[in-house]
PDB file of C-alpha atoms in Angstrom:
ATOM      1  CA  UNK A   1     -58.402-127.240-153.970  1.00  0.00           C
ATOM      2  CA  UNK A   2     -54.788-128.460-154.235  1.00  0.00           C
ATOM      3  CA  UNK A   3     -54.725-129.069-150.540  1.00  0.00           C
ATOM      4  CA  UNK A   4     -58.126-131.245-150.485  1.00  0.00           C
ATOM      5  CA  UNK A   5     -57.175-133.396-153.424  1.00  0.00           C
ATOM      6  CA  UNK A   6     -53.731-134.049-151.497  1.00  0.00           C
ATOM      7  CA  UNK A   7     -55.478-134.709-148.374  1.00  0.00           C
ATOM      8  CA  UNK A   8     -56.958-137.393-150.504  1.00  0.00           C
ATOM      9  CA  UNK A   9     -54.307-138.936-151.607  1.00  0.00           C
ATOM     10  CA  UNK A  10     -52.914-138.944-148.249  1.00  0.00           C
ATOM     11  CA  UNK A  11     -56.331-140.733-147.074  1.00  0.00           C
ATOM     12  CA  UNK A  12     -56.251-143.007-149.811  1.00  0.00           C
ATOM     13  CA  UNK A  13     -52.281-143.848-150.154  1.00  0.00           C
ATOM     14  CA  UNK A  14     -53.044-144.813-145.841  1.00  0.00           C
ATOM     15  CA  UNK A  15     -55.452-146.955-146.168  1.00  0.00           C
ATOM     16  CA  UNK A  16     -53.654-148.833-148.713  1.00  0.00           C
ATOM     17  CA  UNK A  17     -50.772-148.914-146.643  1.00  0.00           C
ATOM     18  CA  UNK A  18     -52.847-150.536-143.106  1.00  0.00           C
ATOM     19  CA  UNK A  19     -54.333-152.596-145.358  1.00  0.00           C
ATOM     20  CA  UNK A  20     -51.697-154.416-147.131  1.00  0.00           C
ATOM     21  CA  UNK A  21     -49.708-154.951-143.590  1.00  0.00           C
ATOM     22  CA  UNK A  22     -53.042-156.370-142.232  1.00  0.00           C
ATOM     23  CA  UNK A  23     -53.666-158.680-144.763  1.00  0.00           C
ATOM     24  CA  UNK A  24     -49.502-159.782-145.257  1.00  0.00           C
ATOM     25  CA  UNK A  25     -49.624-160.385-141.422  1.00  0.00           C
ATOM     26  CA  UNK A  26     -52.634-162.784-141.578  1.00  0.00           C
ATOM     27  CA  UNK A  27     -52.028-164.340-144.888  1.00  0.00           C
ATOM     28  CA  UNK A  28     -48.764-164.854-143.403  1.00  0.00           C
ATOM     29  CA  UNK A  29     -49.653-166.586-139.580  1.00  0.00           C
ATOM     30  CA  UNK A  30     -52.445-168.657-142.007  1.00  0.00           C
ATOM     31  CA  UNK A  31     -49.776-170.168-143.660  1.00  0.00           C
ATOM     32  CA  UNK A  32     -47.244-171.448-141.112  1.00  0.00           C
ATOM     33  CA  UNK A  33     -49.975-172.460-139.912  1.00  0.00           C
ATOM     34  CA  UNK A  34     -50.962-174.560-141.800  1.00  0.00           C
ATOM     35  CA  UNK A  35     -47.536-175.753-142.911  1.00  0.00           C
ATOM     36  CA  UNK A  36     -47.056-174.015-146.212  1.00  0.00           C
ATOM     37  CA  UNK A  37     -43.559-174.401-147.509  1.00  0.00           C
ATOM     38  CA  UNK A  38     -41.895-170.855-147.623  1.00  0.00           C
ATOM     39  CA  UNK A  39     -44.565-169.183-145.687  1.00  0.00           C
ATOM     40  CA  UNK A  40     -42.920-165.732-146.110  1.00  0.00           C
ATOM     41  CA  UNK A  41     -42.472-166.131-149.598  1.00  0.00           C
ATOM     42  CA  UNK A  42     -45.511-166.837-150.593  1.00  0.00           C
ATOM     43  CA  UNK A  43     -47.648-164.717-148.081  1.00  0.00           C
ATOM     44  CA  UNK A  44     -45.793-162.095-149.349  1.00  0.00           C
ATOM     45  CA  UNK A  45     -46.766-162.821-153.137  1.00  0.00           C
ATOM     46  CA  UNK A  46     -50.077-163.315-151.823  1.00  0.00           C
ATOM     47  CA  UNK A  47     -49.838-159.193-151.145  1.00  0.00           C
ATOM     48  CA  UNK A  48     -48.481-158.207-153.734  1.00  0.00           C
ATOM     49  CA  UNK A  49     -51.354-159.130-155.977  1.00  0.00           C
ATOM     50  CA  UNK A  50     -53.855-157.780-153.495  1.00  0.00           C
ATOM     51  CA  UNK A  51     -51.944-154.723-153.395  1.00  0.00           C
ATOM     52  CA  UNK A  52     -52.165-154.136-156.845  1.00  0.00           C
ATOM     53  CA  UNK A  53     -56.357-154.575-156.404  1.00  0.00           C
ATOM     54  CA  UNK A  54     -55.865-151.591-153.874  1.00  0.00           C
ATOM     55  CA  UNK A  55     -53.592-149.564-156.042  1.00  0.00           C
ATOM     56  CA  UNK A  56     -56.818-150.255-159.000  1.00  0.00           C
ATOM     57  CA  UNK A  57     -59.329-148.993-156.181  1.00  0.00           C
ATOM     58  CA  UNK A  58     -57.756-146.403-154.763  1.00  0.00           C
ATOM     59  CA  UNK A  59     -56.450-144.922-158.394  1.00  0.00           C
ATOM     60  CA  UNK A  60     -60.555-145.895-159.170  1.00  0.00           C
ATOM     61  CA  UNK A  61     -61.418-143.477-156.118  1.00  0.00           C
ATOM     62  CA  UNK A  62     -59.543-140.164-156.876  1.00  0.00           C
ATOM     63  CA  UNK A  63     -60.336-140.319-160.498  1.00  0.00           C
ATOM     64  CA  UNK A  64     -64.303-140.601-159.136  1.00  0.00           C
ATOM     65  CA  UNK A  65     -63.352-137.264-156.736  1.00  0.00           C
ATOM     66  CA  UNK A  66     -61.306-135.603-159.400  1.00  0.00           C
ATOM     67  CA  UNK A  67     -63.801-135.584-162.279  1.00  0.00           C
ATOM     68  CA  UNK A  68     -66.239-134.802-159.175  1.00  0.00           C
ATOM     69  CA  UNK A  69     -63.991-131.863-158.515  1.00  0.00           C
ATOM     70  CA  UNK A  70     -63.949-130.742-162.331  1.00  0.00           C
ATOM     71  CA  UNK A  71     -67.620-130.791-162.817  1.00  0.00           C
ATOM     72  CA  UNK A  72     -68.341-128.390-159.700  1.00  0.00           C
ATOM     73  CA  UNK A  73     -65.438-126.314-160.940  1.00  0.00           C
ATOM     74  CA  UNK A  74     -66.758-126.064-164.808  1.00  0.00           C
ATOM     75  CA  UNK A  75     -70.298-125.417-163.084  1.00  0.00           C
ATOM     76  CA  UNK A  76     -68.658-122.061-161.328  1.00  0.00           C
ATOM     77  CA  UNK A  77     -66.813-121.119-164.338  1.00  0.00           C
ATOM     78  CA  UNK A  78     -70.097-121.621-166.531  1.00  0.00           C
ATOM     79  CA  UNK A  79     -72.665-119.717-163.935  1.00  0.00           C
ATOM     80  CA  UNK A  80     -69.783-117.084-163.582  1.00  0.00           C
ATOM     81  CA  UNK A  81     -69.464-116.122-167.394  1.00  0.00           C
ATOM     82  CA  UNK A  82     -73.561-116.551-167.197  1.00  0.00           C
ATOM     83  CA  UNK A  83     -74.595-114.690-164.324  1.00  0.00           C
ATOM     84  CA  UNK A  84     -72.166-111.919-166.098  1.00  0.00           C
ATOM     85  CA  UNK A  85     -73.884-111.898-169.649  1.00  0.00           C
ATOM     86  CA  UNK A  86     -77.334-111.536-167.790  1.00  0.00           C
ATOM     87  CA  UNK A  87     -75.870-108.606-165.476  1.00  0.00           C
ATOM     88  CA  UNK A  88     -74.545-106.813-168.428  1.00  0.00           C
ATOM     89  CA  UNK A  89     -77.774-107.125-170.381  1.00  0.00           C
ATOM     90  CA  UNK A  90     -79.793-105.854-167.629  1.00  0.00           C
ATOM     91  CA  UNK A  91     -77.569-102.774-167.213  1.00  0.00           C
ATOM     92  CA  UNK A  92     -77.275-102.351-171.090  1.00  0.00           C
ATOM     93  CA  UNK A  93     -81.421-102.513-170.632  1.00  0.00           C
ATOM     94  CA  UNK A  94     -81.900-100.015-167.804  1.00  0.00           C
ATOM     95  CA  UNK A  95     -79.032 -97.866-168.872  1.00  0.00           C
ATOM     96  CA  UNK A  96     -80.778 -96.797-172.255  1.00  0.00           C
ATOM     97  CA  UNK A  97     -83.914 -96.547-170.908  1.00  0.00           C
ATOM     98  CA  UNK A  98     -82.842 -94.340-167.988  1.00  0.00           C
ATOM     99  CA  UNK A  99     -81.878 -92.223-171.040  1.00  0.00           C
ATOM    100  CA  UNK A 100     -84.893 -92.007-172.458  1.00  0.00           C
ATOM    101  CA  UNK A 101     -86.689 -91.286-169.297  1.00  0.00           C
ATOM    102  CA  UNK A 102     -84.410 -88.002-168.319  1.00  0.00           C
ATOM    103  CA  UNK A 103     -84.770 -87.315-172.084  1.00  0.00           C
ATOM    104  CA  UNK A 104     -88.919 -87.423-171.752  1.00  0.00           C
ATOM    105  CA  UNK A 105     -88.712 -85.774-168.376  1.00  0.00           C
ATOM    106  CA  UNK A 106     -87.220 -82.633-170.188  1.00  0.00           C
ATOM    107  CA  UNK A 107     -90.215 -83.018-172.535  1.00  0.00           C
ATOM    108  CA  UNK A 108     -92.709 -83.285-169.743  1.00  0.00           C
ATOM    109  CA  UNK A 109     -91.046 -80.754-168.019  1.00  0.00           C
ATOM    110  CA  UNK A 110     -92.051 -78.167-171.637  1.00  0.00           C
ATOM    111  CA  UNK A 111     -95.556 -78.117-170.836  1.00  0.00           C
ATOM    112  CA  UNK A 112     -95.036 -76.763-166.809  1.00  0.00           C
ATOM    113  CA  UNK A 113     -93.153 -74.187-168.319  1.00  0.00           C
ATOM    114  CA  UNK A 114     -95.926 -72.689-169.992  1.00  0.00           C
ATOM    115  CA  UNK A 115     -96.945 -71.829-167.188  1.00  0.00           C
ATOM    116  CA  UNK A 116     -93.784 -70.332-165.986  1.00  0.00           C
ATOM    117  CA  UNK A 117     -93.900 -66.468-166.056  1.00  0.00           C
ATOM    118  CA  UNK A 118     -90.474 -66.533-165.388  1.00  0.00           C
ATOM    119  CA  UNK A 119     -88.618 -68.006-168.346  1.00  0.00           C
ATOM    120  CA  UNK A 120     -88.703 -66.268-172.009  1.00  0.00           C
ATOM    121  CA  UNK A 121     -91.568 -67.241-174.835  1.00  0.00           C
ATOM    122  CA  UNK A 122     -88.898 -68.230-177.312  1.00  0.00           C
ATOM    123  CA  UNK A 123     -87.360 -70.836-174.627  1.00  0.00           C
ATOM    124  CA  UNK A 124     -90.922 -72.235-173.592  1.00  0.00           C
ATOM    125  CA  UNK A 125     -91.899 -72.474-177.788  1.00  0.00           C
ATOM    126  CA  UNK A 126     -88.450 -74.552-178.158  1.00  0.00           C
ATOM    127  CA  UNK A 127     -88.964 -76.843-175.409  1.00  0.00           C
ATOM    128  CA  UNK A 128     -92.553 -76.787-176.725  1.00  0.00           C
ATOM    129  CA  UNK A 129     -91.360 -77.890-180.469  1.00  0.00           C
ATOM    130  CA  UNK A 130     -88.475 -79.912-179.353  1.00  0.00           C
ATOM    131  CA  UNK A 131     -91.719 -82.062-177.246  1.00  0.00           C
ATOM    132  CA  UNK A 132     -94.256 -82.391-180.005  1.00  0.00           C
ATOM    133  CA  UNK A 133     -91.486 -83.535-182.699  1.00  0.00           C
ATOM    134  CA  UNK A 134     -90.148 -86.574-181.280  1.00  0.00           C
ATOM    135  CA  UNK A 135     -91.633 -88.794-182.727  1.00  0.00           C
ATOM    136  CA  UNK A 136     -88.126 -90.244-184.060  1.00  0.00           C
ATOM    137  CA  UNK A 137     -86.500 -90.362-180.745  1.00  0.00           C
ATOM    138  CA  UNK A 138     -89.460 -92.291-179.500  1.00  0.00           C
ATOM    139  CA  UNK A 139     -89.503 -94.995-182.302  1.00  0.00           C
ATOM    140  CA  UNK A 140     -85.045 -95.273-181.405  1.00  0.00           C
ATOM    141  CA  UNK A 141     -86.292 -95.761-178.103  1.00  0.00           C
ATOM    142  CA  UNK A 142     -89.525 -98.803-178.696  1.00  0.00           C
ATOM    143  CA  UNK A 143     -86.820-100.400-181.798  1.00  0.00           C
ATOM    144  CA  UNK A 144     -83.963-100.510-178.490  1.00  0.00           C
ATOM    145  CA  UNK A 145     -86.175-101.422-175.261  1.00  0.00           C
ATOM    146  CA  UNK A 146     -87.323-104.392-178.116  1.00  0.00           C
ATOM    147  CA  UNK A 147     -84.252-105.995-178.529  1.00  0.00           C
ATOM    148  CA  UNK A 148     -82.693-104.779-175.034  1.00  0.00           C
ATOM    149  CA  UNK A 149     -85.861-106.805-173.327  1.00  0.00           C
ATOM    150  CA  UNK A 150     -85.359-110.145-176.341  1.00  0.00           C
ATOM    151  CA  UNK A 151     -81.745-110.101-174.645  1.00  0.00           C
ATOM    152  CA  UNK A 152     -82.038-109.428-171.682  1.00  0.00           C
ATOM    153  CA  UNK A 153     -84.974-112.641-170.950  1.00  0.00           C
ATOM    154  CA  UNK A 154     -83.009-114.979-173.492  1.00  0.00           C
ATOM    155  CA  UNK A 155     -80.182-114.936-171.007  1.00  0.00           C
ATOM    156  CA  UNK A 156     -82.178-114.545-168.036  1.00  0.00           C
ATOM    157  CA  UNK A 157     -84.381-118.001-169.623  1.00  0.00           C
ATOM    158  CA  UNK A 158     -80.851-119.736-170.185  1.00  0.00           C
ATOM    159  CA  UNK A 159     -79.886-119.071-166.571  1.00  0.00           C
ATOM    160  CA  UNK A 160     -82.618-120.566-165.108  1.00  0.00           C
ATOM    161  CA  UNK A 161     -82.773-123.285-166.950  1.00  0.00           C
ATOM    162  CA  UNK A 162     -79.464-124.705-166.530  1.00  0.00           C
ATOM    163  CA  UNK A 163     -78.888-123.756-162.717  1.00  0.00           C
ATOM    164  CA  UNK A 164     -82.399-124.011-162.123  1.00  0.00           C
ATOM    165  CA  UNK A 165     -82.939-120.965-159.744  1.00  0.00           C
ATOM    166  CA  UNK A 166     -85.654-117.946-160.526  1.00  0.00           C
ATOM    167  CA  UNK A 167     -84.446-114.865-160.584  1.00  0.00           C
ATOM    168  CA  UNK A 168     -88.075-112.871-161.968  1.00  0.00           C
ATOM    169  CA  UNK A 169     -90.805-114.827-161.132  1.00  0.00           C
ATOM    170  CA  UNK A 170     -93.289-115.477-164.185  1.00  0.00           C
ATOM    171  CA  UNK A 171     -96.073-113.466-162.519  1.00  0.00           C
ATOM    172  CA  UNK A 172     -93.553-110.134-162.607  1.00  0.00           C
ATOM    173  CA  UNK A 173     -92.572-110.542-166.301  1.00  0.00           C
ATOM    174  CA  UNK A 174     -95.285-109.354-168.124  1.00  0.00           C
ATOM    175  CA  UNK A 175     -96.399-106.573-166.194  1.00  0.00           C
ATOM    176  CA  UNK A 176     -94.166-105.496-163.168  1.00  0.00           C
ATOM    177  CA  UNK A 177     -90.613-105.563-164.714  1.00  0.00           C
ATOM    178  CA  UNK A 178     -91.664-104.013-167.466  1.00  0.00           C
ATOM    179  CA  UNK A 179     -93.794-101.657-166.457  1.00  0.00           C
ATOM    180  CA  UNK A 180     -90.665 -98.893-166.392  1.00  0.00           C
ATOM    181  CA  UNK A 181     -90.196 -99.111-169.373  1.00  0.00           C
ATOM    182  CA  UNK A 182     -93.352 -99.138-171.213  1.00  0.00           C
ATOM    183  CA  UNK A 183     -94.312 -95.980-168.996  1.00  0.00           C
ATOM    184  CA  UNK A 184     -91.473 -94.273-171.282  1.00  0.00           C
ATOM    185  CA  UNK A 185     -93.037 -95.311-173.924  1.00  0.00           C
ATOM    186  CA  UNK A 186     -96.629 -93.786-173.074  1.00  0.00           C
ATOM    187  CA  UNK A 187     -94.979 -90.389-171.943  1.00  0.00           C
ATOM    188  CA  UNK A 188     -93.443 -90.114-174.870  1.00  0.00           C
ATOM    189  CA  UNK A 189     -96.950 -90.691-176.322  1.00  0.00           C
ATOM    190  CA  UNK A 190     -98.309 -87.967-174.428  1.00  0.00           C
ATOM    191  CA  UNK A 191     -95.834 -85.460-175.055  1.00  0.00           C
ATOM    192  CA  UNK A 192     -95.673 -85.876-178.619  1.00  0.00           C
ATOM    193  CA  UNK A 193     -99.927 -85.411-179.061  1.00  0.00           C
ATOM    194  CA  UNK A 194     -99.865 -82.773-176.707  1.00  0.00           C
ATOM    195  CA  UNK A 195    -102.144 -84.039-174.384  1.00  0.00           C
ATOM    196  CA  UNK A 196    -103.134 -81.803-171.057  1.00  0.00           C
ATOM    197  CA  UNK A 197    -100.485 -80.611-169.236  1.00  0.00           C
ATOM    198  CA  UNK A 198    -102.174 -82.031-166.036  1.00  0.00           C
ATOM    199  CA  UNK A 199    -102.327 -85.173-166.989  1.00  0.00           C
ATOM    200  CA  UNK A 200     -98.433 -85.584-168.601  1.00  0.00           C
ATOM    201  CA  UNK A 201     -97.741 -83.879-165.200  1.00  0.00           C
ATOM    202  CA  UNK A 202     -99.135 -87.510-163.048  1.00  0.00           C
ATOM    203  CA  UNK A 203     -97.862 -89.527-166.265  1.00  0.00           C
ATOM    204  CA  UNK A 204     -94.621 -87.901-165.538  1.00  0.00           C
ATOM    205  CA  UNK A 205     -94.783 -88.623-161.840  1.00  0.00           C
ATOM    206  CA  UNK A 206     -95.903 -91.486-161.667  1.00  0.00           C
ATOM    207  CA  UNK A 207     -92.722 -92.799-164.455  1.00  0.00           C
ATOM    208  CA  UNK A 208     -90.526 -91.364-161.760  1.00  0.00           C
ATOM    209  CA  UNK A 209     -92.311 -93.917-159.418  1.00  0.00           C
ATOM    210  CA  UNK A 210     -92.072 -96.902-161.133  1.00  0.00           C
ATOM    211  CA  UNK A 211     -88.120 -96.157-161.943  1.00  0.00           C
ATOM    212  CA  UNK A 212     -87.901 -95.816-158.290  1.00  0.00           C
ATOM    213  CA  UNK A 213     -89.755 -99.351-157.535  1.00  0.00           C
ATOM    214  CA  UNK A 214     -87.773-101.206-160.306  1.00  0.00           C
ATOM    215  CA  UNK A 215     -84.161-100.663-159.486  1.00  0.00           C
ATOM    216  CA  UNK A 216     -85.237-101.611-155.659  1.00  0.00           C
ATOM    217  CA  UNK A 217     -87.652-104.630-156.770  1.00  0.00           C
ATOM    218  CA  UNK A 218     -85.906-105.972-159.667  1.00  0.00           C
ATOM    219  CA  UNK A 219     -82.291-104.639-160.546  1.00  0.00           C
ATOM    220  CA  UNK A 220     -80.489-104.022-157.572  1.00  0.00           C
ATOM    221  CA  UNK A 221     -81.581-107.132-156.202  1.00  0.00           C
ATOM    222  CA  UNK A 222     -81.139-109.374-159.470  1.00  0.00           C
ATOM    223  CA  UNK A 223     -77.851-107.653-160.147  1.00  0.00           C
ATOM    224  CA  UNK A 224     -76.691-108.374-156.231  1.00  0.00           C
ATOM    225  CA  UNK A 225     -77.122-112.031-156.660  1.00  0.00           C
ATOM    226  CA  UNK A 226     -75.881-112.439-159.741  1.00  0.00           C
ATOM    227  CA  UNK A 227     -72.656-111.102-158.523  1.00  0.00           C
ATOM    228  CA  UNK A 228     -72.459-113.570-155.972  1.00  0.00           C
ATOM    229  CA  UNK A 229     -72.138-116.084-158.770  1.00  0.00           C
ATOM    230  CA  UNK A 230     -68.717-114.282-160.746  1.00  0.00           C
ATOM    231  CA  UNK A 231     -65.831-116.293-159.667  1.00  0.00           C
ATOM    232  CA  UNK A 232     -62.268-114.293-158.720  1.00  0.00           C
ATOM    233  CA  UNK A 233     -60.966-116.034-161.953  1.00  0.00           C
ATOM    234  CA  UNK A 234     -63.624-114.704-164.378  1.00  0.00           C
ATOM    235  CA  UNK A 235     -64.100-111.052-162.554  1.00  0.00           C
TER     236      UNK A 235
END
């Protein structure tokens, strides 16, 4: 940026010098041709006045460039800061969900353990009771999920409206983006209510696919896109 400003100053000063020299000699020749008294002095006087005009124009050009450059820098810094906030919000949304995903998959395993003769009855019973008594865990997850989704979408909307860039298509917001999170809730409900173990196994397997789909289609893509906006000064 400093080199660009230096280059602009050199070009502006060079242009002004070139114009003032040409103007002086043209004026001086005209004054000589018209027998103006003290032609050199008069030509110099007029040239000085013209120089002040050129200097004002040059200053305006430099000021306009500096203002434009400042706006570009400010926009980049603002984009960097908001991008970091969106990334942080998205990471929290996923990391919180992943924690409950791990827990609910453990609870789902409790129903599979019922048919495993190599596992003690006491352990199977304890795991099954934990699964059926995880309502508090489900309520906690629902509350955290709601807060995390609100925070994320508020920051996402701010980013997309300010920079006119779409990170998440409107058609994907309500179902495809959220299916992983809502499926955790669904599996928690199943293990609490003690549904058929085959249904629980099916939902558990689908949840794993939804997690992978979310990571590939949304999470990784959005994180990588936002990281490109983070400037070195703000990293």
